[in-house]
Amino acid sequence: MNSSQRPREGRWTALYLRLSKRSKVSVSIATQDADGRAYVDRQPWTEPVVVYADESSASDRSKVRKGYEALLADVKAGNVVRIVCRDDDRLVRQPIELEGLIDVLQPADCPVFFTAGSDVDLTSSGGRANARIRGAIARQEVERKSERQKSTNRFRVANGQPLRGVRTFGYRYTTNAQSEGTFEQVPEEADAIKWAVNHVMAGGTLASVAREWNERGFVTPKKKTPYRFPTVKWTLTNPHVAGMLAYKPSSILTVSDEDYQARYKNDLTPGNWEPIIPFADWQDVVNVLTRTRHKAGNHVRYLCAGIIKCGICGDTLKTGVANAGKNRPSPNRRTYKCLKRHVSLKADPIDEYITDLLLSLLTKEDLADFLDSGKKIDRGALDKERADLETELVQLTNSYNRKRIRLFQLESGTERIESRIAEIDQEVAEAAEGAELAARYSSASREQFDALSIEQRRLYLRDLLPEVRVFPAGSNPAPPVEFYVHAYDRKGRLRPLPIDQEVYWEISVRQFAHAERYGNPVSIDGKPVEWEREPPEEYFEWRKARARQEEEAAKALAELNA
């Protein structure tokens, strides 16, 4: 509303303007304002003009029109003598709004005048009836246009033709030899999508993909803005990149058209264009991004921050800086600390130790067996079973429509089918996570690890060592870092560095003793941690032999001093 034109006292003529953002032929606010003022100048009215303006779509019923609401409030207050507007479509968007306007204007005896149409006297019964008829006819035209558009879209989907609209990243709209609408790949954008898929499946984050695409000079097709991780996710989960069309089937069980859901959740049908990535690879990417991406952090700087836990209370440790006297921070003394003040230790030795542990696991010959969850699926059989279940669901709905089964039979059958479909989707998602791990670690080496981003290294840590507990050092100077930092592998086993066998068991014993010292024996989720293998008899014999050697060395030193 243009409040600068509101007089301090008295009544005024209200000029209402509305611009529809979604219409390419909508008359501009400036044009409506000029036409409205010219109309007022031709009338014998002496009251000042106050402008109320909005920008909204006729189909957007959820958006509140602030200018329109302010106009109604001033009419109720008795400040408005009359309303001037371009036409009735500018003033009310839906028939239900017309009834609300009538309820406001009739008691206030406030007429409405249109600059591009016949006037309507909403204060009389005949004028109100005329307005209702005009509104019903306008609404019918809108609904008929919607029906024609939906019918055209259904025909296009049935023939695999993409729908016109905002361009999909990776494609441009064109026509094929049969004069049918189709997609044509944009080479540089298609290469960017292929790179992003491989990057994500190797543990990369959506934020890192967005940074890479922005560095390559790409912008979003609709708003021409830089990419962020939500728009990257929308692009990679769009079935168009796999050569598929998304649609919502109509049946007795179909939800309302107004209930939006992501495209990858809708039913899919093959399109008439070449896919950028295979459909199976796209399904794996969707499962990874929608079910397992909580593991990957966004832009971070340190390996263990927010992942490793306090050995006493179990809270995650945060990154801090140790004081160097007089509360001045020392840039060389980064620490990991518990907010409950149980632990505060230098961060660099912990990061180095965890890195060595990860590298030792990545170079183990049995890494594939170590990562194998033991779950094997027949992807082809599951896909066929899912398709059969969807067909059965359609047949069940048709039987209900032909009145061959009752409603409770439809509901029970639908519940059974949808439950099994959810189980299949879960199995496929778990297999996709296993494929992601296999792709990420199958050929990992020291050089590859050093070349990874910090986000990917943190994902390695979460996958290979899902539980890392840090206890207080217990002495000054601190003992070796492996004594107070306890890392557990995917099978819940305590993992010291796999160095010399005797030293290996010595470290393990010291770790158990250190944990018991602080009243927190080594365990995960309340269950004792299993040893990777039982200590051999040679280990205990070595302990006795070393004790004898130390005793003999002490006697020799005493005799020498004597």
PDB file of C-alpha atoms in Angstrom, residues 295-426:
ATOM      1  CA  LYS A 295      27.105 -39.327   7.742  1.00  0.00           C
ATOM      2  CA  ALA A 296      28.819 -36.710   5.604  1.00  0.00           C
ATOM      3  CA  GLY A 297      29.442 -33.309   7.130  1.00  0.00           C
ATOM      4  CA  ASN A 298      29.578 -30.052   5.249  1.00  0.00           C
ATOM      5  CA  HIS A 299      32.581 -27.711   5.156  1.00  0.00           C
ATOM      6  CA  VAL A 300      34.748 -28.510   8.208  1.00  0.00           C
ATOM      7  CA  ARG A 301      38.430 -28.039   9.044  1.00  0.00           C
ATOM      8  CA  TYR A 302      39.432 -30.804  11.470  1.00  0.00           C
ATOM      9  CA  LEU A 303      39.321 -34.582  11.238  1.00  0.00           C
ATOM     10  CA  CYS A 304      37.847 -35.570  14.603  1.00  0.00           C
ATOM     11  CA  ALA A 305      35.886 -32.491  15.710  1.00  0.00           C
ATOM     12  CA  GLY A 306      32.332 -33.411  16.659  1.00  0.00           C
ATOM     13  CA  ILE A 307      32.932 -37.145  16.035  1.00  0.00           C
ATOM     14  CA  ILE A 308      35.151 -38.539  18.780  1.00  0.00           C
ATOM     15  CA  LYS A 309      33.627 -38.835  22.249  1.00  0.00           C
ATOM     16  CA  CYS A 310      34.628 -38.261  25.841  1.00  0.00           C
ATOM     17  CA  GLY A 311      35.575 -41.587  27.471  1.00  0.00           C
ATOM     18  CA  ILE A 312      33.876 -40.601  30.732  1.00  0.00           C
ATOM     19  CA  CYS A 313      30.525 -38.988  29.810  1.00  0.00           C
ATOM     20  CA  GLY A 314      30.183 -40.018  26.153  1.00  0.00           C
ATOM     21  CA  ASP A 315      29.593 -36.485  24.805  1.00  0.00           C
ATOM     22  CA  THR A 316      31.284 -35.513  21.549  1.00  0.00           C
ATOM     23  CA  LEU A 317      34.465 -33.485  21.884  1.00  0.00           C
ATOM     24  CA  LYS A 318      34.705 -29.972  20.476  1.00  0.00           C
ATOM     25  CA  THR A 319      37.679 -28.119  19.067  1.00  0.00           C
ATOM     26  CA  GLY A 320      39.234 -25.468  21.289  1.00  0.00           C
ATOM     27  CA  VAL A 321      42.462 -23.524  21.842  1.00  0.00           C
ATOM     28  CA  ALA A 322      44.582 -23.874  24.951  1.00  0.00           C
ATOM     29  CA  ASN A 323      45.477 -20.728  26.900  1.00  0.00           C
ATOM     30  CA  ALA A 324      49.078 -19.556  26.858  1.00  0.00           C
ATOM     31  CA  GLY A 325      48.952 -17.497  30.025  1.00  0.00           C
ATOM     32  CA  LYS A 326      46.826 -14.494  30.911  1.00  0.00           C
ATOM     33  CA  ASN A 327      43.965 -15.936  28.867  1.00  0.00           C
ATOM     34  CA  ARG A 328      45.789 -15.369  25.590  1.00  0.00           C
ATOM     35  CA  PRO A 329      45.059 -18.127  23.074  1.00  0.00           C
ATOM     36  CA  SER A 330      47.980 -19.973  21.558  1.00  0.00           C
ATOM     37  CA  PRO A 331      47.498 -20.713  17.845  1.00  0.00           C
ATOM     38  CA  ASN A 332      49.793 -23.768  18.133  1.00  0.00           C
ATOM     39  CA  ARG A 333      47.819 -25.449  20.929  1.00  0.00           C
ATOM     40  CA  ARG A 334      44.580 -26.647  19.334  1.00  0.00           C
ATOM     41  CA  THR A 335      42.749 -29.047  21.637  1.00  0.00           C
ATOM     42  CA  TYR A 336      39.845 -31.451  21.764  1.00  0.00           C
ATOM     43  CA  LYS A 337      37.818 -30.776  24.871  1.00  0.00           C
ATOM     44  CA  CYS A 338      34.740 -32.051  26.647  1.00  0.00           C
ATOM     45  CA  LEU A 339      32.271 -29.307  27.520  1.00  0.00           C
ATOM     46  CA  LYS A 340      31.852 -30.976  30.940  1.00  0.00           C
ATOM     47  CA  ARG A 341      35.614 -30.526  31.506  1.00  0.00           C
ATOM     48  CA  HIS A 342      36.423 -34.217  31.678  1.00  0.00           C
ATOM     49  CA  VAL A 343      38.961 -34.098  28.837  1.00  0.00           C
ATOM     50  CA  SER A 344      41.147 -31.389  27.282  1.00  0.00           C
ATOM     51  CA  LEU A 345      44.045 -32.722  25.195  1.00  0.00           C
ATOM     52  CA  LYS A 346      46.238 -31.631  22.327  1.00  0.00           C
ATOM     53  CA  ALA A 347      44.428 -32.258  19.058  1.00  0.00           C
ATOM     54  CA  ASP A 348      47.333 -32.864  16.684  1.00  0.00           C
ATOM     55  CA  PRO A 349      48.602 -36.111  18.280  1.00  0.00           C
ATOM     56  CA  ILE A 350      45.032 -37.479  18.293  1.00  0.00           C
ATOM     57  CA  ASP A 351      44.496 -36.572  14.624  1.00  0.00           C
ATOM     58  CA  GLU A 352      47.819 -38.188  13.680  1.00  0.00           C
ATOM     59  CA  TYR A 353      47.034 -41.376  15.604  1.00  0.00           C
ATOM     60  CA  ILE A 354      43.543 -41.706  14.074  1.00  0.00           C
ATOM     61  CA  THR A 355      44.982 -41.068  10.610  1.00  0.00           C
ATOM     62  CA  ASP A 356      47.547 -43.858  11.146  1.00  0.00           C
ATOM     63  CA  LEU A 357      44.783 -46.197  12.253  1.00  0.00           C
ATOM     64  CA  LEU A 358      42.679 -45.406   9.188  1.00  0.00           C
ATOM     65  CA  LEU A 359      45.644 -45.943   6.881  1.00  0.00           C
ATOM     66  CA  SER A 360      46.452 -49.251   8.550  1.00  0.00           C
ATOM     67  CA  LEU A 361      42.886 -50.413   7.895  1.00  0.00           C
ATOM     68  CA  LEU A 362      42.897 -49.141   4.311  1.00  0.00           C
ATOM     69  CA  THR A 363      46.051 -51.098   3.522  1.00  0.00           C
ATOM     70  CA  LYS A 364      44.885 -54.378   5.069  1.00  0.00           C
ATOM     71  CA  GLU A 365      44.558 -57.175   2.545  1.00  0.00           C
ATOM     72  CA  ASP A 366      41.248 -58.296   4.036  1.00  0.00           C
ATOM     73  CA  LEU A 367      39.637 -54.850   3.794  1.00  0.00           C
ATOM     74  CA  ALA A 368      36.832 -56.132   1.538  1.00  0.00           C
ATOM     75  CA  ASP A 369      35.894 -58.811   4.079  1.00  0.00           C
ATOM     76  CA  PHE A 370      36.171 -56.269   6.878  1.00  0.00           C
ATOM     77  CA  LEU A 371      33.679 -53.941   5.146  1.00  0.00           C
ATOM     78  CA  ASP A 372      31.349 -56.714   3.986  1.00  0.00           C
ATOM     79  CA  SER A 373      28.101 -56.555   5.937  1.00  0.00           C
ATOM     80  CA  GLY A 374      27.137 -60.066   4.829  1.00  0.00           C
ATOM     81  CA  LYS A 375      23.926 -58.876   3.137  1.00  0.00           C
ATOM     82  CA  LYS A 376      23.561 -60.009  -0.471  1.00  0.00           C
ATOM     83  CA  ILE A 377      20.567 -59.167  -2.659  1.00  0.00           C
ATOM     84  CA  ASP A 378      19.401 -60.045  -6.141  1.00  0.00           C
ATOM     85  CA  ARG A 379      18.764 -56.568  -7.525  1.00  0.00           C
ATOM     86  CA  GLY A 380      17.003 -57.853 -10.636  1.00  0.00           C
ATOM     87  CA  ALA A 381      14.646 -60.074  -8.653  1.00  0.00           C
ATOM     88  CA  LEU A 382      13.797 -57.266  -6.235  1.00  0.00           C
ATOM     89  CA  ASP A 383      13.093 -54.825  -9.062  1.00  0.00           C
ATOM     90  CA  LYS A 384      10.806 -57.379 -10.719  1.00  0.00           C
ATOM     91  CA  GLU A 385       8.997 -58.081  -7.449  1.00  0.00           C
ATOM     92  CA  ARG A 386       8.485 -54.347  -6.899  1.00  0.00           C
ATOM     93  CA  ALA A 387       7.071 -53.910 -10.409  1.00  0.00           C
ATOM     94  CA  ASP A 388       4.732 -56.882  -9.855  1.00  0.00           C
ATOM     95  CA  LEU A 389       3.535 -55.363  -6.577  1.00  0.00           C
ATOM     96  CA  GLU A 390       2.800 -52.037  -8.262  1.00  0.00           C
ATOM     97  CA  THR A 391       0.833 -53.881 -10.952  1.00  0.00           C
ATOM     98  CA  GLU A 392      -1.066 -55.791  -8.265  1.00  0.00           C
ATOM     99  CA  LEU A 393      -1.886 -52.504  -6.543  1.00  0.00           C
ATOM    100  CA  VAL A 394      -3.356 -51.093  -9.761  1.00  0.00           C
ATOM    101  CA  GLN A 395      -5.390 -54.277 -10.301  1.00  0.00           C
ATOM    102  CA  LEU A 396      -6.638 -54.109  -6.732  1.00  0.00           C
ATOM    103  CA  THR A 397      -7.790 -50.535  -7.266  1.00  0.00           C
ATOM    104  CA  ASN A 398      -9.547 -51.462 -10.524  1.00  0.00           C
ATOM    105  CA  SER A 399     -11.338 -54.337  -8.776  1.00  0.00           C
ATOM    106  CA  TYR A 400     -12.601 -51.913  -6.157  1.00  0.00           C
ATOM    107  CA  ASN A 401     -13.761 -49.455  -8.830  1.00  0.00           C
ATOM    108  CA  ARG A 402     -15.721 -52.294 -10.516  1.00  0.00           C
ATOM    109  CA  LYS A 403     -17.218 -53.151  -7.093  1.00  0.00           C
ATOM    110  CA  ARG A 404     -15.752 -56.672  -7.076  1.00  0.00           C
ATOM    111  CA  ILE A 405     -14.134 -56.174  -3.678  1.00  0.00           C
ATOM    112  CA  ARG A 406     -15.081 -54.159  -0.622  1.00  0.00           C
ATOM    113  CA  LEU A 407     -13.290 -51.173   0.894  1.00  0.00           C
ATOM    114  CA  PHE A 408     -11.746 -53.122   3.785  1.00  0.00           C
ATOM    115  CA  GLN A 409     -10.304 -55.606   1.274  1.00  0.00           C
ATOM    116  CA  LEU A 410      -8.802 -52.724  -0.704  1.00  0.00           C
ATOM    117  CA  GLU A 411      -7.305 -51.192   2.448  1.00  0.00           C
ATOM    118  CA  SER A 412      -5.843 -54.456   3.770  1.00  0.00           C
ATOM    119  CA  GLY A 413      -4.419 -55.396   0.375  1.00  0.00           C
ATOM    120  CA  THR A 414      -2.933 -51.937  -0.092  1.00  0.00           C
ATOM    121  CA  GLU A 415      -1.330 -52.038   3.362  1.00  0.00           C
ATOM    122  CA  ARG A 416       0.256 -55.416   2.627  1.00  0.00           C
ATOM    123  CA  ILE A 417       1.623 -54.319  -0.756  1.00  0.00           C
ATOM    124  CA  GLU A 418       2.953 -50.971   0.444  1.00  0.00           C
ATOM    125  CA  SER A 419       4.617 -52.658   3.424  1.00  0.00           C
ATOM    126  CA  ARG A 420       6.471 -55.075   1.165  1.00  0.00           C
ATOM    127  CA  ILE A 421       7.461 -52.262  -1.221  1.00  0.00           C
ATOM    128  CA  ALA A 422       8.934 -50.366   1.741  1.00  0.00           C
ATOM    129  CA  GLU A 423      10.928 -53.477   2.743  1.00  0.00           C
ATOM    130  CA  ILE A 424      12.292 -53.812  -0.803  1.00  0.00           C
ATOM    131  CA  ASP A 425      13.274 -50.150  -0.879  1.00  0.00           C
ATOM    132  CA  GLN A 426      15.083 -50.598   2.443  1.00  0.00           C
TER     133      GLN A 426
END
